[in-house]
Structures are given as C-alpha cells and as structure tokens.
Coordinates of C-alpha atoms and ligand atoms in Angstrom, one line a residue:
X1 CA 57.7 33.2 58.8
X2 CA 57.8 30.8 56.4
X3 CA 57.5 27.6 59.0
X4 CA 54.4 29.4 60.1
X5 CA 53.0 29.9 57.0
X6 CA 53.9 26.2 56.4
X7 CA 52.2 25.0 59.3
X8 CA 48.7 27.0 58.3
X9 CA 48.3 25.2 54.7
X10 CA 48.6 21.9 56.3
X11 CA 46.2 23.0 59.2
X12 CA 43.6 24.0 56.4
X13 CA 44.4 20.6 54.2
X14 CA 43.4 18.6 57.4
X15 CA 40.8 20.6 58.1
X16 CA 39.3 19.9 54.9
X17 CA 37.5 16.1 55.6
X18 CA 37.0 13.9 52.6
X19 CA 33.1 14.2 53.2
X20 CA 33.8 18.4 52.7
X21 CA 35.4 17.6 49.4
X22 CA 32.9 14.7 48.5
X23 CA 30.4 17.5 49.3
X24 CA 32.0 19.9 47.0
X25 CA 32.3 17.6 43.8
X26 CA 28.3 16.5 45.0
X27 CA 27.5 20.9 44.7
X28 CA 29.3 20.9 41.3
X29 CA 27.3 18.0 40.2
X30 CA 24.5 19.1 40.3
X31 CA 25.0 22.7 39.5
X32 CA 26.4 21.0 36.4
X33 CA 22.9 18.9 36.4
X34 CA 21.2 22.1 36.7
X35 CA 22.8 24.1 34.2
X36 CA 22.7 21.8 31.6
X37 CA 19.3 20.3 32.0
X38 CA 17.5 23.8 32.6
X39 CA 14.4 24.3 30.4
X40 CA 14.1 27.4 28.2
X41 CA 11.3 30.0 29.1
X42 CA 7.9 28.8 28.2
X43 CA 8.5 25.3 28.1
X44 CA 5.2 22.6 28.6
X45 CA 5.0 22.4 32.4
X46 CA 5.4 18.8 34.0
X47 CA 6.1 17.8 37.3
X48 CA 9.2 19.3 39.0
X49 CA 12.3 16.8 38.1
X50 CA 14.6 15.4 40.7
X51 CA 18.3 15.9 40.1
X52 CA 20.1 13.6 38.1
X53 CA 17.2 11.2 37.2
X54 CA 14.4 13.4 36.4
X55 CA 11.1 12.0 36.6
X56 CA 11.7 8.2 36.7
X57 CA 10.7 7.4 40.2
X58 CA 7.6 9.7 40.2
X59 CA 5.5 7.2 38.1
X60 CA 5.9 3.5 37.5
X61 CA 8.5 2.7 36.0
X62 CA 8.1 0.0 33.6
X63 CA 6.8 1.7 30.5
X64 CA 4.1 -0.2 30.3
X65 CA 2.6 0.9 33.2
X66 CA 3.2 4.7 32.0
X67 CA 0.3 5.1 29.9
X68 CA -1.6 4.8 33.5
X69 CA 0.5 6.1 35.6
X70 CA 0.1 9.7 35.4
X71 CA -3.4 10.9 35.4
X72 CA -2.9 13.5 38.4
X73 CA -0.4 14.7 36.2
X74 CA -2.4 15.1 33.0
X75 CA -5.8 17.2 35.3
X76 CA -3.0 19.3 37.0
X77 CA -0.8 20.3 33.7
X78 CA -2.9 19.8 30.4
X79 CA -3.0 18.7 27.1
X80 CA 1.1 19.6 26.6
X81 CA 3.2 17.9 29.6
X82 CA 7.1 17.5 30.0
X83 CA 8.9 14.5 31.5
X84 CA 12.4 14.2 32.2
X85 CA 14.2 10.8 32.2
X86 CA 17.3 11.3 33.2
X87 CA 18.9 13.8 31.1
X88 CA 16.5 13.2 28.4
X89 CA 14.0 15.5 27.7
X90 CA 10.4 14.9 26.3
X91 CA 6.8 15.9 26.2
X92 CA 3.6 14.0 26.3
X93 CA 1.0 15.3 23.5
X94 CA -2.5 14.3 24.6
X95 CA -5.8 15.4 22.6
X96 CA -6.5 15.0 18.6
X97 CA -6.0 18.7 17.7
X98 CA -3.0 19.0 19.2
X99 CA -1.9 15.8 17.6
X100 CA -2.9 16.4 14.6
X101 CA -1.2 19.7 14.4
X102 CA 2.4 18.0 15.7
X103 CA 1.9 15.3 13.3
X104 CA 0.0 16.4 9.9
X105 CA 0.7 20.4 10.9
X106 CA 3.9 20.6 11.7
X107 CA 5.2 17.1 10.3
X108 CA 8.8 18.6 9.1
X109 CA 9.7 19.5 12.4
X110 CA 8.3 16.0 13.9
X111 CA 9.7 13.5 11.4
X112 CA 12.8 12.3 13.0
X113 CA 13.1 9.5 16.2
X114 CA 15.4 10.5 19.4
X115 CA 18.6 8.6 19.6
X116 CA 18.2 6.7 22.2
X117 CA 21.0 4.1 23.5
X118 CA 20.0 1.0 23.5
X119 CA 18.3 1.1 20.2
X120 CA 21.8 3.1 18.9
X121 CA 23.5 0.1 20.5
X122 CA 22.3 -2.2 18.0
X123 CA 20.7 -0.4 15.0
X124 CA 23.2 3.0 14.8
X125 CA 20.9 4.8 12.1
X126 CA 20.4 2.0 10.1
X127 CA 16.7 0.8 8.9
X128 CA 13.4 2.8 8.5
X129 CA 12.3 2.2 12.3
X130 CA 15.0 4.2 14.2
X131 CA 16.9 5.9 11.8
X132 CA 16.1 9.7 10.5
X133 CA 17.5 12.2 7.6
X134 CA 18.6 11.3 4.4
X135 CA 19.1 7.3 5.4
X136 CA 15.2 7.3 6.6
X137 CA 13.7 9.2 3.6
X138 CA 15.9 6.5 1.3
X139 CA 14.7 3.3 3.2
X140 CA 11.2 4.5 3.4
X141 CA 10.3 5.2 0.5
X142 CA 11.8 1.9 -1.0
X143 CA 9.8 0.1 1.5
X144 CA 6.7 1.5 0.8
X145 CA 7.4 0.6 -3.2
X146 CA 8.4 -2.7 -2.4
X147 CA 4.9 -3.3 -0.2
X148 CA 3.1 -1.9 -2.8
X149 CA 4.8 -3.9 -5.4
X150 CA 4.5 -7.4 -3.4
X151 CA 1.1 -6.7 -3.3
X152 CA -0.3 -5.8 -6.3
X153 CA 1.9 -8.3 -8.0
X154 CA 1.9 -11.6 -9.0
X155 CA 1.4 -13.5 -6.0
X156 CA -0.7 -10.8 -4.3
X157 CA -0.8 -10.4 -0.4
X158 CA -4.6 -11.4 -0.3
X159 CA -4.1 -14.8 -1.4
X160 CA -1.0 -15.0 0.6
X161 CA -2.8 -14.2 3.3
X162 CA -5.9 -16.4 2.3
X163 CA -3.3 -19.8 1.9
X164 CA -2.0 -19.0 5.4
X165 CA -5.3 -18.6 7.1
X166 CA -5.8 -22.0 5.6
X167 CA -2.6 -23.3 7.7
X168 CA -3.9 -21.7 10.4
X169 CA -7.1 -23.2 10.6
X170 CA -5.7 -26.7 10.1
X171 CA -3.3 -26.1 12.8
X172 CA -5.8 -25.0 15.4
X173 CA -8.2 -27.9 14.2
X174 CA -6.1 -30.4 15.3
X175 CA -6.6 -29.2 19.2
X176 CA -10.2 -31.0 18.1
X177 CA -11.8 -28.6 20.5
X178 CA -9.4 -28.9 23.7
X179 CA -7.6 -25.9 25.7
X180 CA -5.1 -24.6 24.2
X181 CA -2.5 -21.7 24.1
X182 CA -3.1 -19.7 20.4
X183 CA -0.2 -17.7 20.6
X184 CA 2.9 -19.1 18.8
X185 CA 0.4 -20.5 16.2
X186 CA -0.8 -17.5 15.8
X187 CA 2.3 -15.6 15.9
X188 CA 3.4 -18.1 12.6
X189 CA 1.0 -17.1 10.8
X190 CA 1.2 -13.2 10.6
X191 CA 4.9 -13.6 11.1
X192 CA 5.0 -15.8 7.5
X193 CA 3.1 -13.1 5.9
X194 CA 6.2 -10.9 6.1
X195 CA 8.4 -13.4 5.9
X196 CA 6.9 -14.4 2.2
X197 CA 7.9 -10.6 1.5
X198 CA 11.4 -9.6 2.5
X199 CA 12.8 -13.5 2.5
X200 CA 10.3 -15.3 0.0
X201 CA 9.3 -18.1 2.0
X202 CA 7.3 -19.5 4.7
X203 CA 7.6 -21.4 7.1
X204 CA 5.9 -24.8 9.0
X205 CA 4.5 -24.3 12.2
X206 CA 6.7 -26.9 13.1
X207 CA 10.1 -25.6 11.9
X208 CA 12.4 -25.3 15.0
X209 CA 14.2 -22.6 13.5
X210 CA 11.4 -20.6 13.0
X211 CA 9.7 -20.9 16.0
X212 CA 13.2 -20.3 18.2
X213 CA 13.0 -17.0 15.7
X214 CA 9.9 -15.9 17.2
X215 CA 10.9 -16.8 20.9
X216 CA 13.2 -14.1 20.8
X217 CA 10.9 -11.5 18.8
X218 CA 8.5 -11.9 22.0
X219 CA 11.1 -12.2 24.4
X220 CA 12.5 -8.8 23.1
X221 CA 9.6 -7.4 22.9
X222 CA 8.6 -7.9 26.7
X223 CA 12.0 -6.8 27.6
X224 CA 12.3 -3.9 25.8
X225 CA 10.2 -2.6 28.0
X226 CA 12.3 -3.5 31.1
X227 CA 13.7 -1.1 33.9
X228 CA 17.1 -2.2 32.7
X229 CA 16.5 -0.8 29.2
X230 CA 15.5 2.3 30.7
X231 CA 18.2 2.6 33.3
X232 CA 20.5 1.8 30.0
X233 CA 19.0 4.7 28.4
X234 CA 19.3 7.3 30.9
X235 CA 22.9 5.8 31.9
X236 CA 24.7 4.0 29.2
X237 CA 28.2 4.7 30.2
X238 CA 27.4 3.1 33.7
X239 CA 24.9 0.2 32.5
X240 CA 26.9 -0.9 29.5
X241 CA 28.8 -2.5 32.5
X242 CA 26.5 -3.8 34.4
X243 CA 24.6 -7.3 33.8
X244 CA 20.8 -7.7 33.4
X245 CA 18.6 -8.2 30.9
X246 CA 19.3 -5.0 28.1
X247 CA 21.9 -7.4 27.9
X248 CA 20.3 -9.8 27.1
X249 CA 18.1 -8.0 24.3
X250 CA 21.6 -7.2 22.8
X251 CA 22.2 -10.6 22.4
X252 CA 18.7 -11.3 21.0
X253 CA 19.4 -8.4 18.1
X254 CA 22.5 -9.8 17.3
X255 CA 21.0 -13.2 16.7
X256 CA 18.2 -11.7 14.7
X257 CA 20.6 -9.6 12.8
X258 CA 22.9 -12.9 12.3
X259 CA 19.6 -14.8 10.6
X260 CA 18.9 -11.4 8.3
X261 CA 22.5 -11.4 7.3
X262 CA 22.7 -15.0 6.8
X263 CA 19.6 -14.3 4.4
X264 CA 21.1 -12.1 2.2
X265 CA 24.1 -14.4 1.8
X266 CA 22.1 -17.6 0.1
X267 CA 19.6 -14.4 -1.9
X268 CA 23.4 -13.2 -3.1
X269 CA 24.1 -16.4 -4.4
X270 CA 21.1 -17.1 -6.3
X271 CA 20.0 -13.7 -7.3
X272 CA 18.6 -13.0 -10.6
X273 CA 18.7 -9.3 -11.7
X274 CA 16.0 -9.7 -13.8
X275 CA 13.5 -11.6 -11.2
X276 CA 13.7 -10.3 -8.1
X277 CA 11.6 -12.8 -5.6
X278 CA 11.4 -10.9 -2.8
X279 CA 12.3 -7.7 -0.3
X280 CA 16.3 -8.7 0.2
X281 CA 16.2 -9.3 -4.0
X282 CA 15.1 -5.8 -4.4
X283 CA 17.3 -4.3 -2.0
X284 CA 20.4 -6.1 -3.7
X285 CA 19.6 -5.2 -7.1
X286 CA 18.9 -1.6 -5.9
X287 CA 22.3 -1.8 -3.8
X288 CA 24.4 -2.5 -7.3
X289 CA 23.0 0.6 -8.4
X290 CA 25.5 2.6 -6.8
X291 CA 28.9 1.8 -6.9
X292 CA 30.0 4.8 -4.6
X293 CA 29.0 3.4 -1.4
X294 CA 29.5 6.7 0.6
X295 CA 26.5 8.4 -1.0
X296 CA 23.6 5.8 0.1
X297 CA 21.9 4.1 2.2
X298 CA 22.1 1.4 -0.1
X299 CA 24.3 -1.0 1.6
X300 CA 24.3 -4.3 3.6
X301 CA 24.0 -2.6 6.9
X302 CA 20.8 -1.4 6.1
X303 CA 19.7 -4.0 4.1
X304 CA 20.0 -6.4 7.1
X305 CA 18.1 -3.8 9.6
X306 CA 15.3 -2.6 7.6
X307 CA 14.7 -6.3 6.7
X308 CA 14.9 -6.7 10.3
X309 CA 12.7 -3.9 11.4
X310 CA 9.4 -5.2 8.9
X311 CA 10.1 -8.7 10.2
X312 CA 9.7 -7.3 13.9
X313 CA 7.3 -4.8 13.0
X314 CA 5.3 -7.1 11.1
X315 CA 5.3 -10.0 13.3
X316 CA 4.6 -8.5 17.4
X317 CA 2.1 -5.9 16.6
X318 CA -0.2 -7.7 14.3
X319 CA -0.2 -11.0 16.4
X320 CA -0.7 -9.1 19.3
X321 CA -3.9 -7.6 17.7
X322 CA -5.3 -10.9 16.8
X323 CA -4.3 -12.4 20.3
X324 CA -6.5 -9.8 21.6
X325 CA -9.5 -10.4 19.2
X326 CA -9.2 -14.2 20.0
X327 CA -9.6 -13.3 23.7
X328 CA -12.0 -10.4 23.6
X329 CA -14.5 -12.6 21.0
X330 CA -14.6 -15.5 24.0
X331 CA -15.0 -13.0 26.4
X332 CA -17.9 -11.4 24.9
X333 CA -20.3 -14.3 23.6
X334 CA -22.8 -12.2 22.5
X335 CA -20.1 -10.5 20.3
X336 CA -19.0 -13.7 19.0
X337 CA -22.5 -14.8 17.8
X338 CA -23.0 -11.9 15.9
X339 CA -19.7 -12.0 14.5
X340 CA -20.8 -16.1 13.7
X341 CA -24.4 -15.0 11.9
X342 CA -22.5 -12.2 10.1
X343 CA -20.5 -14.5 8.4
X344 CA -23.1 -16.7 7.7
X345 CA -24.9 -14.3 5.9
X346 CA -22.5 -12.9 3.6
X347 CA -19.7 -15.9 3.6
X348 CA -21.6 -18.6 4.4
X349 CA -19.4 -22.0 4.8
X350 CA -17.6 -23.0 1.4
X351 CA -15.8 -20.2 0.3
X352 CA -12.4 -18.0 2.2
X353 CA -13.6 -14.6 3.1
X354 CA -11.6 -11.7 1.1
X355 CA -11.1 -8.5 1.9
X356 CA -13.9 -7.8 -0.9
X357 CA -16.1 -9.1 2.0
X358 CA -14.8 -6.0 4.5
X359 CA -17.4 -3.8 3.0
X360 CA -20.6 -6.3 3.5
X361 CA -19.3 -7.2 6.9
X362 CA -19.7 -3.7 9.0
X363 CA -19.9 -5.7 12.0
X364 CA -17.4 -8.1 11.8
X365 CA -15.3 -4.6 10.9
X366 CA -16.6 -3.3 13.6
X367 CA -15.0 -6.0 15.9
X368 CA -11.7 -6.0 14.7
X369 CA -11.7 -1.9 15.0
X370 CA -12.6 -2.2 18.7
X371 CA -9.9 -4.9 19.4
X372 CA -7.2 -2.4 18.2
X373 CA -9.1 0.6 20.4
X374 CA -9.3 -1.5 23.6
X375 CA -5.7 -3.7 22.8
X376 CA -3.9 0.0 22.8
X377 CA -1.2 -2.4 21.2
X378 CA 1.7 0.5 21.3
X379 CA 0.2 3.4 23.8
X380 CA 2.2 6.1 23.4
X381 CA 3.2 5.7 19.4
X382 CA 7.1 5.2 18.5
X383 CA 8.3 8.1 19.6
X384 CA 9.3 11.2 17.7
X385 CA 11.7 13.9 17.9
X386 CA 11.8 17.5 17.6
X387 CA 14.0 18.1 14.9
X388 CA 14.2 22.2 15.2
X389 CA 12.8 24.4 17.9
X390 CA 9.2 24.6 17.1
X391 CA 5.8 26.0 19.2
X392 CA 3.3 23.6 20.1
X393 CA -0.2 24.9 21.8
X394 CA 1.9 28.4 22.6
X395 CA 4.7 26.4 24.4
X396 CA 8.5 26.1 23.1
X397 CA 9.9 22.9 22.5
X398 CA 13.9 22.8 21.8
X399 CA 15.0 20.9 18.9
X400 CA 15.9 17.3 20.3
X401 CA 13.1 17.1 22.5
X402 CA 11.6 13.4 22.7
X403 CA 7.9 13.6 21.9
X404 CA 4.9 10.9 23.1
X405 CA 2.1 10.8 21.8
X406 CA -0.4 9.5 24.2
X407 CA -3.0 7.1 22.3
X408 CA -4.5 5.6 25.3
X409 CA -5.8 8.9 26.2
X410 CA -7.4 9.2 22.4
X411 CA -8.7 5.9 22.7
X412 CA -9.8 6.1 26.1
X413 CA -11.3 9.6 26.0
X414 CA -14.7 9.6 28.0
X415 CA -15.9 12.5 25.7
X416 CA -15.1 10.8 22.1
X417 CA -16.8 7.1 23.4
X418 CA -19.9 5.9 25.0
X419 CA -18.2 3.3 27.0
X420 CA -14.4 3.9 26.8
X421 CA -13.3 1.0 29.3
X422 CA -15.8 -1.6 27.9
X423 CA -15.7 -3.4 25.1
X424 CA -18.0 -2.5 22.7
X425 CA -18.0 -2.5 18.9
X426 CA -21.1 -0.2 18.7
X427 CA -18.1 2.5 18.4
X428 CA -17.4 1.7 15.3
X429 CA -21.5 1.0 13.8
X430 CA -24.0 3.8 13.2
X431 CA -27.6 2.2 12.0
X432 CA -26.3 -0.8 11.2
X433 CA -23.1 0.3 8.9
X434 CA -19.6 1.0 9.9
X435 CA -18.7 4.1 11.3
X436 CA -15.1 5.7 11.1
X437 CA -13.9 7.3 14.0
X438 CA -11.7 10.4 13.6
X439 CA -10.2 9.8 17.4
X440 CA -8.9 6.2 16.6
X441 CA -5.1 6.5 15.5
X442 CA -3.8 2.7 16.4
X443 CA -1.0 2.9 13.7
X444 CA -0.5 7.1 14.2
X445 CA -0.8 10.1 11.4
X446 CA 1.6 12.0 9.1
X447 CA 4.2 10.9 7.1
X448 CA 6.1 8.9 8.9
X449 CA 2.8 6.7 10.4
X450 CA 2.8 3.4 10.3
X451 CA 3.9 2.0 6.6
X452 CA 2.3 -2.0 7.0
X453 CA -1.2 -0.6 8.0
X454 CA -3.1 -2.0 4.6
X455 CA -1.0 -5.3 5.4
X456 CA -2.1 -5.7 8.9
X457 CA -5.8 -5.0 8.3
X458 CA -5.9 -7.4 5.6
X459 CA -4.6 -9.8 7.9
X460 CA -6.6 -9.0 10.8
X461 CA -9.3 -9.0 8.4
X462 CA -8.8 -12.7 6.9
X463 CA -7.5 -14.1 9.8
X464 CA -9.7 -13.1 12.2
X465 CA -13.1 -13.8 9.9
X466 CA -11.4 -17.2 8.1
X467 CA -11.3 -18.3 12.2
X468 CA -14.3 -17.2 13.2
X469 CA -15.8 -19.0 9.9
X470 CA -14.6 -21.9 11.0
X471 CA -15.2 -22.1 15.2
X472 CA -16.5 -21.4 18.1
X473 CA -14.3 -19.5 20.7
X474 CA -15.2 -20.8 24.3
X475 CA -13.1 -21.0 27.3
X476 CA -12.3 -23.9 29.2
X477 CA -14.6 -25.3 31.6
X478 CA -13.3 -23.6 35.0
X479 CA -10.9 -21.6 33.6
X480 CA -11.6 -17.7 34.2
X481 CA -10.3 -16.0 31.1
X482 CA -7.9 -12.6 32.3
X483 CA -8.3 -9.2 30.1
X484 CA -4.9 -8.1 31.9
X485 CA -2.1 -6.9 29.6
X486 CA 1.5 -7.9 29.6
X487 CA 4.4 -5.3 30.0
X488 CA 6.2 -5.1 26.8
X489 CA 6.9 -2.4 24.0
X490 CA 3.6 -3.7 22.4
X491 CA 0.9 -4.5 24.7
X492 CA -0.6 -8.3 24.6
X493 CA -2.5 -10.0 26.7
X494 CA -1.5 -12.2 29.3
X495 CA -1.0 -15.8 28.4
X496 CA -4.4 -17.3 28.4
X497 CA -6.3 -20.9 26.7
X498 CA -9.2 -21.5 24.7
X499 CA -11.2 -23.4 23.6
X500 CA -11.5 -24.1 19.3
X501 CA -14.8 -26.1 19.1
X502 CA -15.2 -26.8 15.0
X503 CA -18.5 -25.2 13.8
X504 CA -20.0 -28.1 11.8
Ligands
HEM601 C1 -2.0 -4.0 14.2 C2 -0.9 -3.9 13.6 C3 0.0 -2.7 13.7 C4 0.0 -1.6 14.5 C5 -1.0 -1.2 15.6 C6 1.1 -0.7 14.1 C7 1.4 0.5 14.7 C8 2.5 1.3 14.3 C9 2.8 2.6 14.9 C10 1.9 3.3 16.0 C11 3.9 3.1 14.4 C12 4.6 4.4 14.7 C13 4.3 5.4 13.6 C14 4.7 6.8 13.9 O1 5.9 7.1 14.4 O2 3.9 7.7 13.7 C15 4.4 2.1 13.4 C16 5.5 2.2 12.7 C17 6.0 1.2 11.8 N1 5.3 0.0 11.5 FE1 3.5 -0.6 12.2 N2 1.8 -1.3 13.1 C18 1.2 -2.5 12.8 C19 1.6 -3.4 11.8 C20 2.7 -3.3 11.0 C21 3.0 -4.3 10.0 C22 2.2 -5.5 9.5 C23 4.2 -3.8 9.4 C24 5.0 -4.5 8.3 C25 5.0 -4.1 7.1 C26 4.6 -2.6 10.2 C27 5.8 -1.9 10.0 C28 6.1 -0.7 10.6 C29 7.3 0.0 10.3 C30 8.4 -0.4 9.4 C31 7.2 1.2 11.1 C32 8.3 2.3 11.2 C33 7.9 3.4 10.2 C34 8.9 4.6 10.2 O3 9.6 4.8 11.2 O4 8.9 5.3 9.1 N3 3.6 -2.4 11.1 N4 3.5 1.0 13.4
NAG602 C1 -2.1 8.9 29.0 O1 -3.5 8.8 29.1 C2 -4.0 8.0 30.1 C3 -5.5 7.9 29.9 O2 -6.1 9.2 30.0 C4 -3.6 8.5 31.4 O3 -4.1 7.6 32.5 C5 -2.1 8.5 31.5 O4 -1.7 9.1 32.7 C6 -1.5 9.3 30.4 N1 0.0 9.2 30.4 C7 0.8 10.2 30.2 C8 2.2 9.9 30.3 O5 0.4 11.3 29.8

C-alpha cells in the first residue's frame, strides 16, 4: 500500500514540468499585479493597462515625446485621463477649469510631489523641489524670504541683472558678427544671476569650473528625461543594478551636491552672523537657530539640496527660455524689427533697459510672453501628488495618485488662440497694449507654483531687450535654422548658430 502510494507522488512530481510550475508562479504574478494595481470604482478612465508595466509602451516613451503622444487618447477619454507606469499610478488634468480647481480649489489635497526613485535616490526629501510636509512648508517659505530679501536689498536683482547683461553683450560681441552657438554663454549668464544669490559670486564666462558646472546641469537635464530614468522608476530594485545612463545622472547629482557642500564649507568659515552675503549665509545663520536638530529642516542636508535645487531650477529653465527667444526672433524677421523699432522708441541707444521699461514696451512683452507659450519649456508642470482621496470633475482619485498637468494642451488649445502652432505675439497685444492671457500658466498656479517667476521675467526681460538693443539676430548664410526641440525634462531647442551682427 504504502509502495503504491509512494510510487503515485513521484508520478505526479514528474508529471509536473518546470514550464507548469513557471506557469503557476507567472498566474500568481499577475493576479498579485491585478490585485494590487486594481483601480477603485469611478476612477478617470485611460487606456486599458498591460500587466506589469502599465501604459509605457502604448505611447512614446521618452517623456518628452508624451506631451504629443496621446491625442487619440485625450478625444476618446476627456479632460480627466489615467496612466499607469508600471505600478505607478497617475492622471493627466487637461483644461483651465479643471486646473484651476486641482490647483487653486483644492490646493491642500495637491500640494505634495510623488516619491519617485530616482529623484529619492539622490534628494530623499530634502530641498523645496521634491520634498513635501513639514520639510517643504519650512524650506519654502525661507526661500521665498530670502528671494524677496536679495532683491529688495542692497544689491538689488535688477542691477544684478543689468551688470550681467552687460557681460553678456561683450561676450557675444566679440563673435564680431560670425556663427556662433549662444548657448553656454547664455546659460552663464542666467546661471550667475542665481549663483550671486545662494553662493554670492559670479563667475567669468571663461572659468573652467563653472562652465564644467553647467555641462552637467544640461547633461542632466537631457537625461532626466531618458528611458532609463523611467525604467529606474517603475523598477528600481532591478535597474539599481543595471548600467546606463540614470547612472550616470547619479553621478552628475553627486558632483553637483559635492560643489554645494563644498560651498557651505568656505561660507562656514567666513560667516558673519551679523552680515549675511548671501542664500547659504542665511541658511547657516537660520540652522544655529535650533540646536535640536530632530525638529527641523534646518540642517546641512537640506541646506546643500535646496541650494542645489534654485541653482538647477534657476539655471535650465530660464536659459532654455531665452535660447528659444534667440531662435524664434531670427526666425521671424519681421518680429525682430519690431522688437528693434520698439526699443528705439522707448530705450533708444545709450541707456540699459529696466524692468521700468516692461510697461512702455507691450510688444517687446509681447514677444517674450509668446516664447514661453510656444517653448512649452516643462509641458506637463512638476508633477503633483494626491495627498488624500479627493474628487476631481466627479471622478475619485486615491491619495498617492501622481498628477500631470498638461500645459501644452493649455497653450496649444485651438479654442483659447488664433494661431496655436504659429508663432505669433499678437496673443499677447490687444490695440496695441499688452494683453494677459488667463490660459498661459508657463510657471503653474497655487501655492506651490513656481517661486523664481519675478526673477526669471526680469531676466528674460533685460536680457532678452539689453540683446536685442544691441544686435541684429540673422542666421548664417546657408544655414537653415531648426524650431525642433530636444528631449529633456525642460524642453530647448536643438543646438542651432546665429548670427550677432552689432547694430551701429
Ligand atoms: C522661464 C523660467 C521658468 C519656468 C518656465 C519655470 C517653471 C516652473 C514650474 C512649471 C514649476 C512647477 C510648479 C508647480 O508644481 O506647480 C516650477 C517650480 C520651481 N521653480 Fe521654476 N521656472 C522658471 C524659472 C525659475 C527660476 C529663475 C527659479 C529660481 C529661483 C526657479 C525655481 C523653482 C523652484 C525652486 C521650484 C519648486 C517649487 C516647489 O516645489 O515648491 N524657477 N518652476
Ligand atoms: C497633452 O496635450 C497635447 C496637446 O493637446 C496632446 O497632443 C497630448 O496628447 C496630451 N498629452 C497627454 C498625456 O494628455
């Protein structure tokens, strides 16, 4: 009896092939998937997710190409759609109301940013970009004292900006008129605004050190946007083995982080309580405030990523922008001469433009408004989170539910402008005087919009006009200039030359 019964388990084991048990483990899998990745009744309806990784082979996957990718998508669901990548869960808002309403409305329940790995890999929740809760509302609202301070004080950010536009000039005008490539000269000068700020200095075009810094802020930028940082996302216990290039923008972090922290070293050693010169002074006077280290945000962690994160922040996007008005301006010569006999009329040639100048200068305002409509510099906002189960547009979003906001649908909506694919600053001018435009959110709404807006339209302001004061923008003989974007978490233009031809 027993020899027979014996005889019938091993019969059934060998019966049992490895493919019937690889089978089994594949059924619990993705029951498991199922289970746990199951949407609650009424949530936004999106296109049906594939086990495991969701959505991210139904579009493009490079996120730069996501703000174009999905257009069936947006006719066939509406104004409130969900995306899966991987196990992470989000929705696309699209439409002003129903921005408005998650943003302004609701804003409690939209403050916070998703966790997400790669940026966890290197920031934790340190900083004012990533982080959320107590650590945010702390680091915020120091920032936005500190911007405020820096430029209202002694040294105030319009003559900053007005002595750099003077280095810019004098940089470009030694091209005398030839091709060239604007964009790390560019890229100095906005970056040294911000660097006058949090590290009190700025730097020669020429510095090495400098310019290596700003080779990795736009390498990091265009490969933030990679597949790999995606894949690392969705997968971090599998891709935090593998090689590629999220690697690669760890590496880049920790060299920025090293130069930050390296910062706040020689500012320790020379600090004076009573003066503080800069951003990183602030932040270690304000740190000695509390001796009880568990209870703030306070420390050196965050010192080194929120000075980090206004460095980044307030180097790509700006330069971007005024990469794009450089190109846009040669692209559109009848643009440009306007711009030219604006600035004649109300600047003329001896004196710097101010920002004083904005309001007798609709057109030149004008301009610089349109560049930031047609750039679509970040297209779908930094994303938000929903930080408790809320109801958007009669749907119900869980708490922890990533949330885009699509701005290239804003700025590209066929109903809100008369030509939405052309450039055209007539969007922004009404008989002659500037017009403001409700559906134009480049730097987002609510509370936790963008903090450096007033910085970065001073800049685009004075830059762009102090430029424009001083040449004309043509592009070299032959040379057919390329509107194209590159892929990266802010959107600039492919590399491209111009001409700087001095105007007298
Ligand atoms: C044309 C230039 C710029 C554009 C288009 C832009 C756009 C944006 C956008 C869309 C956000 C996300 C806001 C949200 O979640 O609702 C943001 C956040 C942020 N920006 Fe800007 N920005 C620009 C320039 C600057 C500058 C010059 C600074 C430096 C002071 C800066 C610092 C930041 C910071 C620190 C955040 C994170 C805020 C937070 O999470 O609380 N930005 N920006
Ligand atoms: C965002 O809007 C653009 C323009 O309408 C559209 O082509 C794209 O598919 C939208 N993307 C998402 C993810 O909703």
């Amino acid at each position: 009896m027993l020899a027979i019964a014996g005889c019938l388990v091993a019969n059934i084991f060998s019966a049992i092939h490895l493919w019937t048990l690889l089978l089994a483990a594949l059924t619990l899998l993705l029951l498991n998937d199922y289970l746990k990745n199951r949407h609650p009744k009424n949530y936004p309806p999106g296109p049906r997710r594939l086990p495991f990784v969701g959505n991210l082979f139904q579009f493009d996957l490079d996120l730069s190409h996501l703000h174009l990718g999905i257009q069936p998508f947006v006719k066939k669901y509406g104004n409130l759609i969900s995306l899966d990548f991987g196990a992470i869960s989000s929705v696309v808002i699209t439409g002003l109301p129903l921005i408005k309403e998650a943003l302004t409305g609701m804003e409690q329940n939209f403050l916070k940013r998703p966790i997400l790995a790669a940026r966890q890999h290197v920031f934790k929740n340190n900083g004012i970009l990533s982080s959320s809760g107590q650590t945010w509302k702390e680091q915020r609202r120091f920032t936005l004292m500190i911007l405020k301070n820096f430029g209202l004080g002694k040294k105030s950010l319009e003559l900053r900006i007005q002595e750099e536009a003077h280095h810019l000039v004098e940089a470009i005008g030694k091209e005398k008129g030839q091709p060239f490539d604007p964009h790390f000269r560019i890229n100095s000068a906005v970056s040294n605004i911000i660097c006058s700020i949090t590290i009190g200095e700025r730097f020669e075009y020429e510095n090495n050190q400098f310019q290596e810094l700003l080779k990795l802020v736009d390498e990091t930028t265009c490969l933030e946007a990679s597949k790999s940082i995606m894949f690392y996302n969705v997968f971090p216990s599998i891709f935090k083995y593998l090689p590629g290039p999220h690697q690669k923008v760890f590496s880049n972090w920790e060299k920025l982080k090293l130069f930050f922290s390296r910062m706040m070293d020689s500012h320790w050693k020379d600090l004076n309580p009573d003066k503080p010169r800069d951003f990183i002074d602030a932040f270690l006077i304000e740190m000695s405030k509390y001796p009880d280290k568990t209870t703030t945000s306070f420390n050196e962690e965050n010192l080194i990523c929120s000075t980090l994160d206004l460095f980044f922040a307030g180097t790509e996007t700006t330069s971007t922008a005024l990469r794009w008005a450089l190109l846009y301006i040669t692209a559109y010569p009848e643009v440009q001469e306007k711009v030219h006999s604006e600035i004649d009329r109300v600047i003329s040639h001896g004196r710097q433009p101010s920002t004083d100048d904005r309001d007798s200068m609709p057109y030149t305002n004008a301009v610089i408004h349109e560049v930031l409509r047609m750039g679509n510099i970040i297209p779908f906002s930094v994303p938000r989170e929903v930080a408790a189960d809320s109801t958007l547009a009669g749907f119900h979003l869980p708490k922890g539910t990533m949330v885009l906001i699509n701005l290239t649908a804003l700025h590209r909506d066929p109903k809100e402008w008369a030509t939405p694919d052309v450039f055209n600053p007539e969007h922004f001018l009404e008989n002659g005087q500037f017009k403001k435009r409700e559906s134009f959110l480049p730097f987002s709404v609510g509370k936790r919009n963008c903090p450096g807006e007033q910085m970065a339209r001073s800049e685009l302001f004075i830059f762009f006009t102090a430029l424009m004061q001083k040449f004309a923008f043509k592009p070299p003989i032959n040379e057919k200039l390329s509107l194209k974007f590159r892929m990266g978490v802010a959107l600039s233009p492919v590399s491209y030359r111009i001409c700087a031809v001095p105007r007298q």
